[in-house]
Amino acid sequence: DGGITQSPKYLFRKEGQNVTLSCEQNLNHDAMYWYRQDPGQGLRLIYYSQIVNDFQKGDIAEGYSVSREKKESFPLTVTSAQKNPTAFYLCATYGWRTSGSDAYEQFFGPGTRLTVL
Amino acid sequence: AQKITQTQPGMFVQEKEAVTLDCTYDTSDQSYGLFWYKQPSSGEMIFLIYQGSYDEQNATEGRYSLNFQKARKSANLVISASQLGDSAMYFCAMRPWGTGNQFYFGTGTSLTVIP
């Protein structure tokens, strides 16, 4: 089954520690994204990558870093510089739909809920 | 500037009734895609429907239809025959073709279906 895996589902860290969120996809999509969602809010783009070894900052990249060494993987590191890292993090790809009407679609992983204590 | 606006923070609908969730967008691109996603309390994002800017007909997917009014820059989602399982957050999103695959999301509308 093709899809996006994010692990772990829940993550707890102490303030001041860096933490890396995993995102793996087997959809063979070139474009990958990281979003942050705060309670009652929409999705805000952190970083996105259109191809291996290339990525661009989104609207709220400060305090975050990414790498794209393989097509399948796009890990996100939340650094200690991020002032308020507690949030729900969603990884996504972009590609052609596999069912339903012909269209492109943004596919999402199940998300990681990060809590910094 | 690229922007998506959802002006209804919360909506209520009676079971089996239809409901319209509003979405307006702002872009200078002539080519773009419009998307609606559903987010249940579990947090997963579920794709509902897509409309391309050059599509002449409104998109439909089962009980979901998109009321696309290009001149008014609106892309409202219509859910027919609401079910209790439709209670969730709904997000409108836009992807202008000229921005290198970047998406823009609205702040969402919380829909509650009343039995």
PDB file of N, CA, C and O in Angstrom, chain A residues 31 33 35 37 40-43 45 48 50 59 88 90 94 97 100-110 113, chain B residues 35 37 39 41-48 50 60-61 89 91 95 97 99-108:
ATOM      1  N   ALA A  31       7.604  16.063  -4.825  1.00  0.00           N
ATOM      2  CA  ALA A  31       7.390  17.180  -3.903  1.00  0.00           C
ATOM      3  C   ALA A  31       6.953  16.692  -2.523  1.00  0.00           C
ATOM      4  O   ALA A  31       6.065  15.852  -2.391  1.00  0.00           O
ATOM      5  N   TYR A  33       6.355  18.207   1.759  1.00  0.00           N
ATOM      6  CA  TYR A  33       6.062  19.411   2.521  1.00  0.00           C
ATOM      7  C   TYR A  33       6.015  19.100   4.015  1.00  0.00           C
ATOM      8  O   TYR A  33       5.671  17.989   4.411  1.00  0.00           O
ATOM      9  N   TYR A  35       4.120  20.924   7.392  1.00  0.00           N
ATOM     10  CA  TYR A  35       3.201  21.934   7.901  1.00  0.00           C
ATOM     11  C   TYR A  35       3.146  21.848   9.418  1.00  0.00           C
ATOM     12  O   TYR A  35       3.300  20.789  10.004  1.00  0.00           O
ATOM     13  N   GLN A  37       0.456  22.829  12.583  1.00  0.00           N
ATOM     14  CA  GLN A  37      -0.920  23.194  12.895  1.00  0.00           C
ATOM     15  C   GLN A  37      -1.051  23.396  14.394  1.00  0.00           C
ATOM     16  O   GLN A  37      -0.703  22.512  15.185  1.00  0.00           O
ATOM     17  N   GLY A  40      -7.063  24.811  16.683  1.00  0.00           N
ATOM     18  CA  GLY A  40      -8.049  25.709  16.099  1.00  0.00           C
ATOM     19  C   GLY A  40      -7.537  26.544  14.935  1.00  0.00           C
ATOM     20  O   GLY A  40      -8.190  27.503  14.526  1.00  0.00           O
ATOM     21  N   GLN A  41      -6.379  26.175  14.408  1.00  0.00           N
ATOM     22  CA  GLN A  41      -5.786  26.976  13.332  1.00  0.00           C
ATOM     23  C   GLN A  41      -5.642  26.156  12.062  1.00  0.00           C
ATOM     24  O   GLN A  41      -5.753  24.936  12.074  1.00  0.00           O
ATOM     25  N   GLY A  42      -5.339  26.861  10.995  1.00  0.00           N
ATOM     26  CA  GLY A  42      -5.063  26.207   9.732  1.00  0.00           C
ATOM     27  C   GLY A  42      -3.643  25.690   9.668  1.00  0.00           C
ATOM     28  O   GLY A  42      -2.921  25.677  10.672  1.00  0.00           O
ATOM     29  N   LEU A  43      -3.243  25.254   8.486  1.00  0.00           N
ATOM     30  CA  LEU A  43      -1.906  24.723   8.273  1.00  0.00           C
ATOM     31  C   LEU A  43      -0.970  25.835   7.814  1.00  0.00           C
ATOM     32  O   LEU A  43      -1.309  26.606   6.904  1.00  0.00           O
ATOM     33  N   LEU A  45       2.925  26.527   6.374  1.00  0.00           N
ATOM     34  CA  LEU A  45       4.015  25.842   5.704  1.00  0.00           C
ATOM     35  C   LEU A  45       5.353  26.168   6.355  1.00  0.00           C
ATOM     36  O   LEU A  45       5.716  27.338   6.514  1.00  0.00           O
ATOM     37  N   TYR A  48       9.324  23.145   2.150  1.00  0.00           N
ATOM     38  CA  TYR A  48       8.923  22.204   1.134  1.00  0.00           C
ATOM     39  C   TYR A  48      10.100  21.911   0.209  1.00  0.00           C
ATOM     40  O   TYR A  48      11.028  22.706   0.099  1.00  0.00           O
ATOM     41  N   GLN A  50      10.967  20.239  -3.704  1.00  0.00           N
ATOM     42  CA  GLN A  50      10.412  19.800  -4.985  1.00  0.00           C
ATOM     43  C   GLN A  50      11.221  18.656  -5.583  1.00  0.00           C
ATOM     44  O   GLN A  50      10.751  17.966  -6.489  1.00  0.00           O
ATOM     45  N   ASP A  59       6.508  29.803   5.224  1.00  0.00           N
ATOM     46  CA  ASP A  59       6.196  31.031   5.954  1.00  0.00           C
ATOM     47  C   ASP A  59       6.781  31.076   7.363  1.00  0.00           C
ATOM     48  O   ASP A  59       6.975  32.160   7.921  1.00  0.00           O
ATOM     49  N   PHE A  88       1.049  20.300  16.280  1.00  0.00           N
ATOM     50  CA  PHE A  88       0.798  19.110  15.471  1.00  0.00           C
ATOM     51  C   PHE A  88       1.510  19.323  14.140  1.00  0.00           C
ATOM     52  O   PHE A  88       1.329  20.354  13.484  1.00  0.00           O
ATOM     53  N   LEU A  90       2.426  18.016  10.297  1.00  0.00           N
ATOM     54  CA  LEU A  90       1.948  17.179   9.206  1.00  0.00           C
ATOM     55  C   LEU A  90       2.933  17.208   8.048  1.00  0.00           C
ATOM     56  O   LEU A  90       3.373  18.268   7.625  1.00  0.00           O
ATOM     57  N   TYR A  94       2.872  15.609  -2.979  1.00  0.00           N
ATOM     58  CA  TYR A  94       1.981  16.133  -4.020  1.00  0.00           C
ATOM     59  C   TYR A  94       2.155  15.289  -5.270  1.00  0.00           C
ATOM     60  O   TYR A  94       3.274  15.104  -5.754  1.00  0.00           O
ATOM     61  N   ARG A  97      -3.617  11.704  -8.392  1.00  0.00           N
ATOM     62  CA  ARG A  97      -4.519  10.878  -7.619  1.00  0.00           C
ATOM     63  C   ARG A  97      -4.482   9.427  -8.092  1.00  0.00           C
ATOM     64  O   ARG A  97      -4.388   9.171  -9.298  1.00  0.00           O
ATOM     65  N   GLY A 100     -10.539   7.862  -7.965  1.00  0.00           N
ATOM     66  CA  GLY A 100     -11.446   8.980  -8.134  1.00  0.00           C
ATOM     67  C   GLY A 100     -11.155   9.747  -9.406  1.00  0.00           C
ATOM     68  O   GLY A 100     -10.556   9.237 -10.345  1.00  0.00           O
ATOM     69  N   SER A 101     -11.569  10.996  -9.448  1.00  0.00           N
ATOM     70  CA  SER A 101     -11.418  11.808 -10.652  1.00  0.00           C
ATOM     71  C   SER A 101      -9.949  12.140 -10.903  1.00  0.00           C
ATOM     72  O   SER A 101      -9.120  12.111 -10.002  1.00  0.00           O
ATOM     73  N   ASP A 102      -9.660  12.461 -12.165  1.00  0.00           N
ATOM     74  CA  ASP A 102      -8.290  12.781 -12.554  1.00  0.00           C
ATOM     75  C   ASP A 102      -7.912  14.149 -11.987  1.00  0.00           C
ATOM     76  O   ASP A 102      -8.489  15.168 -12.358  1.00  0.00           O
ATOM     77  N   ALA A 103      -6.942  14.155 -11.138  1.00  0.00           N
ATOM     78  CA  ALA A 103      -6.521  15.423 -10.548  1.00  0.00           C
ATOM     79  C   ALA A 103      -5.254  15.191  -9.735  1.00  0.00           C
ATOM     80  O   ALA A 103      -4.945  14.067  -9.342  1.00  0.00           O
ATOM     81  N   TYR A 104      -4.542  16.260  -9.507  1.00  0.00           N
ATOM     82  CA  TYR A 104      -3.458  16.212  -8.553  1.00  0.00           C
ATOM     83  C   TYR A 104      -4.027  16.410  -7.154  1.00  0.00           C
ATOM     84  O   TYR A 104      -5.086  16.986  -6.978  1.00  0.00           O
ATOM     85  N   GLU A 105      -3.291  15.940  -6.199  1.00  0.00           N
ATOM     86  CA  GLU A 105      -3.768  15.987  -4.819  1.00  0.00           C
ATOM     87  C   GLU A 105      -2.584  16.100  -3.888  1.00  0.00           C
ATOM     88  O   GLU A 105      -1.491  15.597  -4.181  1.00  0.00           O
ATOM     89  N   GLN A 106      -2.761  16.753  -2.765  1.00  0.00           N
ATOM     90  CA  GLN A 106      -1.750  16.742  -1.719  1.00  0.00           C
ATOM     91  C   GLN A 106      -2.114  15.608  -0.754  1.00  0.00           C
ATOM     92  O   GLN A 106      -3.202  15.595  -0.197  1.00  0.00           O
ATOM     93  N   PHE A 107      -1.192  14.678  -0.601  1.00  0.00           N
ATOM     94  CA  PHE A 107      -1.394  13.519   0.260  1.00  0.00           C
ATOM     95  C   PHE A 107      -0.726  13.809   1.599  1.00  0.00           C
ATOM     96  O   PHE A 107       0.400  14.288   1.645  1.00  0.00           O
ATOM     97  N   PHE A 108      -1.414  13.462   2.683  1.00  0.00           N
ATOM     98  CA  PHE A 108      -0.905  13.766   4.015  1.00  0.00           C
ATOM     99  C   PHE A 108      -0.580  12.501   4.801  1.00  0.00           C
ATOM    100  O   PHE A 108      -1.259  11.479   4.667  1.00  0.00           O
ATOM    101  N   GLY A 109       0.429  12.620   5.647  1.00  0.00           N
ATOM    102  CA  GLY A 109       0.705  11.594   6.633  1.00  0.00           C
ATOM    103  C   GLY A 109      -0.222  11.747   7.826  1.00  0.00           C
ATOM    104  O   GLY A 109      -0.996  12.698   7.901  1.00  0.00           O
ATOM    105  N   PRO A 110      -0.134  10.828   8.795  1.00  0.00           N
ATOM    106  CA  PRO A 110      -1.032  10.853   9.958  1.00  0.00           C
ATOM    107  C   PRO A 110      -0.683  11.933  10.977  1.00  0.00           C
ATOM    108  O   PRO A 110      -1.479  12.222  11.855  1.00  0.00           O
ATOM    109  N   ARG A 113       2.297  14.635  16.933  1.00  0.00           N
ATOM    110  CA  ARG A 113       1.942  15.659  17.927  1.00  0.00           C
ATOM    111  C   ARG A 113       3.133  15.825  18.865  1.00  0.00           C
ATOM    112  O   ARG A 113       3.452  14.931  19.637  1.00  0.00           O
TER     113      ARG A 113
ATOM    114  N   PHE B  35      -8.682  23.145  -3.626  1.00  0.00           N
ATOM    115  CA  PHE B  35      -8.852  21.865  -2.947  1.00  0.00           C
ATOM    116  C   PHE B  35      -9.659  22.065  -1.664  1.00  0.00           C
ATOM    117  O   PHE B  35      -9.563  23.115  -1.018  1.00  0.00           O
ATOM    118  N   TYR B  37     -10.242  19.882   2.025  1.00  0.00           N
ATOM    119  CA  TYR B  37      -9.834  18.763   2.861  1.00  0.00           C
ATOM    120  C   TYR B  37     -10.700  18.730   4.110  1.00  0.00           C
ATOM    121  O   TYR B  37     -11.129  19.761   4.624  1.00  0.00           O
ATOM    122  N   GLN B  39     -10.720  17.330   8.121  1.00  0.00           N
ATOM    123  CA  GLN B  39      -9.844  16.878   9.199  1.00  0.00           C
ATOM    124  C   GLN B  39     -10.691  16.481  10.403  1.00  0.00           C
ATOM    125  O   GLN B  39     -11.144  17.325  11.167  1.00  0.00           O
ATOM    126  N   SER B  41     -11.317  14.660  14.192  1.00  0.00           N
ATOM    127  CA  SER B  41     -10.596  14.903  15.450  1.00  0.00           C
ATOM    128  C   SER B  41      -9.319  14.072  15.551  1.00  0.00           C
ATOM    129  O   SER B  41      -8.424  14.400  16.322  1.00  0.00           O
ATOM    130  N   SER B  42      -9.211  13.011  14.767  1.00  0.00           N
ATOM    131  CA  SER B  42      -7.999  12.177  14.774  1.00  0.00           C
ATOM    132  C   SER B  42      -6.795  12.911  14.181  1.00  0.00           C
ATOM    133  O   SER B  42      -5.649  12.520  14.400  1.00  0.00           O
ATOM    134  N   GLY B  43      -7.049  13.969  13.417  1.00  0.00           N
ATOM    135  CA  GLY B  43      -5.964  14.772  12.869  1.00  0.00           C
ATOM    136  C   GLY B  43      -5.594  14.492  11.421  1.00  0.00           C
ATOM    137  O   GLY B  43      -4.910  15.301  10.802  1.00  0.00           O
ATOM    138  N   GLU B  44      -6.012  13.369  10.890  1.00  0.00           N
ATOM    139  CA  GLU B  44      -5.646  13.074   9.500  1.00  0.00           C
ATOM    140  C   GLU B  44      -6.339  14.056   8.557  1.00  0.00           C
ATOM    141  O   GLU B  44      -7.402  14.564   8.843  1.00  0.00           O
ATOM    142  N   MET B  45      -5.703  14.331   7.435  1.00  0.00           N
ATOM    143  CA  MET B  45      -6.268  15.220   6.427  1.00  0.00           C
ATOM    144  C   MET B  45      -6.797  14.349   5.288  1.00  0.00           C
ATOM    145  O   MET B  45      -6.047  13.587   4.687  1.00  0.00           O
ATOM    146  N   ILE B  46      -8.080  14.496   4.999  1.00  0.00           N
ATOM    147  CA  ILE B  46      -8.730  13.675   3.983  1.00  0.00           C
ATOM    148  C   ILE B  46      -9.116  14.552   2.803  1.00  0.00           C
ATOM    149  O   ILE B  46      -9.869  15.519   2.958  1.00  0.00           O
ATOM    150  N   PHE B  47      -8.603  14.224   1.626  1.00  0.00           N
ATOM    151  CA  PHE B  47      -8.923  14.967   0.423  1.00  0.00           C
ATOM    152  C   PHE B  47     -10.392  14.745   0.067  1.00  0.00           C
ATOM    153  O   PHE B  47     -10.889  13.623   0.082  1.00  0.00           O
ATOM    154  N   LEU B  48     -11.082  15.837  -0.286  1.00  0.00           N
ATOM    155  CA  LEU B  48     -12.494  15.728  -0.650  1.00  0.00           C
ATOM    156  C   LEU B  48     -12.739  16.000  -2.121  1.00  0.00           C
ATOM    157  O   LEU B  48     -13.424  15.232  -2.807  1.00  0.00           O
ATOM    158  N   TYR B  50     -11.443  18.558  -5.848  1.00  0.00           N
ATOM    159  CA  TYR B  50     -10.496  19.438  -6.542  1.00  0.00           C
ATOM    160  C   TYR B  50     -11.213  20.159  -7.697  1.00  0.00           C
ATOM    161  O   TYR B  50     -12.057  19.575  -8.380  1.00  0.00           O
ATOM    162  N   THR B  60     -17.621  17.566  -8.728  1.00  0.00           N
ATOM    163  CA  THR B  60     -18.474  16.811  -7.809  1.00  0.00           C
ATOM    164  C   THR B  60     -17.766  15.507  -7.448  1.00  0.00           C
ATOM    165  O   THR B  60     -17.078  14.914  -8.277  1.00  0.00           O
ATOM    166  N   GLU B  61     -17.909  15.100  -6.196  1.00  0.00           N
ATOM    167  CA  GLU B  61     -17.372  13.829  -5.706  1.00  0.00           C
ATOM    168  C   GLU B  61     -18.380  13.284  -4.705  1.00  0.00           C
ATOM    169  O   GLU B  61     -18.369  13.652  -3.540  1.00  0.00           O
ATOM    170  N   MET B  89     -13.297  19.440  10.981  1.00  0.00           N
ATOM    171  CA  MET B  89     -12.795  20.706  10.443  1.00  0.00           C
ATOM    172  C   MET B  89     -12.673  20.549   8.932  1.00  0.00           C
ATOM    173  O   MET B  89     -12.279  19.492   8.430  1.00  0.00           O
ATOM    174  N   PHE B  91     -10.986  22.409   5.479  1.00  0.00           N
ATOM    175  CA  PHE B  91     -10.013  23.398   5.021  1.00  0.00           C
ATOM    176  C   PHE B  91     -10.078  23.549   3.509  1.00  0.00           C
ATOM    177  O   PHE B  91     -10.105  22.564   2.772  1.00  0.00           O
ATOM    178  N   ARG B  95      -3.505  26.060  -4.867  1.00  0.00           N
ATOM    179  CA  ARG B  95      -2.151  25.900  -5.372  1.00  0.00           C
ATOM    180  C   ARG B  95      -2.050  26.667  -6.681  1.00  0.00           C
ATOM    181  O   ARG B  95      -2.506  26.198  -7.705  1.00  0.00           O
ATOM    182  N   TRP B  97      -0.307  27.667  -9.961  1.00  0.00           N
ATOM    183  CA  TRP B  97       0.648  26.869 -10.735  1.00  0.00           C
ATOM    184  C   TRP B  97       1.997  27.550 -10.863  1.00  0.00           C
ATOM    185  O   TRP B  97       2.993  26.905 -11.140  1.00  0.00           O
ATOM    186  N   THR B  99       3.830  28.935  -8.487  1.00  0.00           N
ATOM    187  CA  THR B  99       4.587  29.077  -7.242  1.00  0.00           C
ATOM    188  C   THR B  99       5.403  27.842  -6.899  1.00  0.00           C
ATOM    189  O   THR B  99       5.818  27.672  -5.773  1.00  0.00           O
ATOM    190  N   GLY B 100       5.621  26.972  -7.840  1.00  0.00           N
ATOM    191  CA  GLY B 100       6.456  25.824  -7.560  1.00  0.00           C
ATOM    192  C   GLY B 100       5.862  24.850  -6.585  1.00  0.00           C
ATOM    193  O   GLY B 100       6.537  24.384  -5.678  1.00  0.00           O
ATOM    194  N   ASN B 101       4.634  24.527  -6.738  1.00  0.00           N
ATOM    195  CA  ASN B 101       3.962  23.495  -5.932  1.00  0.00           C
ATOM    196  C   ASN B 101       3.624  23.937  -4.509  1.00  0.00           C
ATOM    197  O   ASN B 101       3.308  23.105  -3.682  1.00  0.00           O
ATOM    198  N   GLN B 102       3.718  25.211  -4.177  1.00  0.00           N
ATOM    199  CA  GLN B 102       3.355  25.650  -2.832  1.00  0.00           C
ATOM    200  C   GLN B 102       1.839  25.741  -2.698  1.00  0.00           C
ATOM    201  O   GLN B 102       1.150  26.205  -3.608  1.00  0.00           O
ATOM    202  N   PHE B 103       1.341  25.312  -1.541  1.00  0.00           N
ATOM    203  CA  PHE B 103      -0.080  25.353  -1.231  1.00  0.00           C
ATOM    204  C   PHE B 103      -0.358  26.443  -0.197  1.00  0.00           C
ATOM    205  O   PHE B 103       0.479  26.737   0.651  1.00  0.00           O
ATOM    206  N   TYR B 104      -1.569  26.990  -0.254  1.00  0.00           N
ATOM    207  CA  TYR B 104      -2.010  27.981   0.724  1.00  0.00           C
ATOM    208  C   TYR B 104      -3.332  27.503   1.310  1.00  0.00           C
ATOM    209  O   TYR B 104      -4.251  27.160   0.561  1.00  0.00           O
ATOM    210  N   PHE B 105      -3.403  27.469   2.641  1.00  0.00           N
ATOM    211  CA  PHE B 105      -4.575  26.949   3.332  1.00  0.00           C
ATOM    212  C   PHE B 105      -5.323  28.065   4.047  1.00  0.00           C
ATOM    213  O   PHE B 105      -4.726  29.014   4.553  1.00  0.00           O
ATOM    214  N   GLY B 106      -6.660  27.907   4.133  1.00  0.00           N
ATOM    215  CA  GLY B 106      -7.460  28.776   4.973  1.00  0.00           C
ATOM    216  C   GLY B 106      -7.388  28.329   6.424  1.00  0.00           C
ATOM    217  O   GLY B 106      -6.770  27.311   6.745  1.00  0.00           O
ATOM    218  N   THR B 107      -8.048  29.073   7.298  1.00  0.00           N
ATOM    219  CA  THR B 107      -8.013  28.777   8.730  1.00  0.00           C
ATOM    220  C   THR B 107      -9.022  27.718   9.140  1.00  0.00           C
ATOM    221  O   THR B 107      -9.020  27.273  10.277  1.00  0.00           O
ATOM    222  N   GLY B 108      -9.883  27.323   8.211  1.00  0.00           N
ATOM    223  CA  GLY B 108     -10.775  26.210   8.472  1.00  0.00           C
ATOM    224  C   GLY B 108     -12.141  26.597   9.004  1.00  0.00           C
ATOM    225  O   GLY B 108     -12.327  27.687   9.557  1.00  0.00           O
TER     226      GLY B 108
END
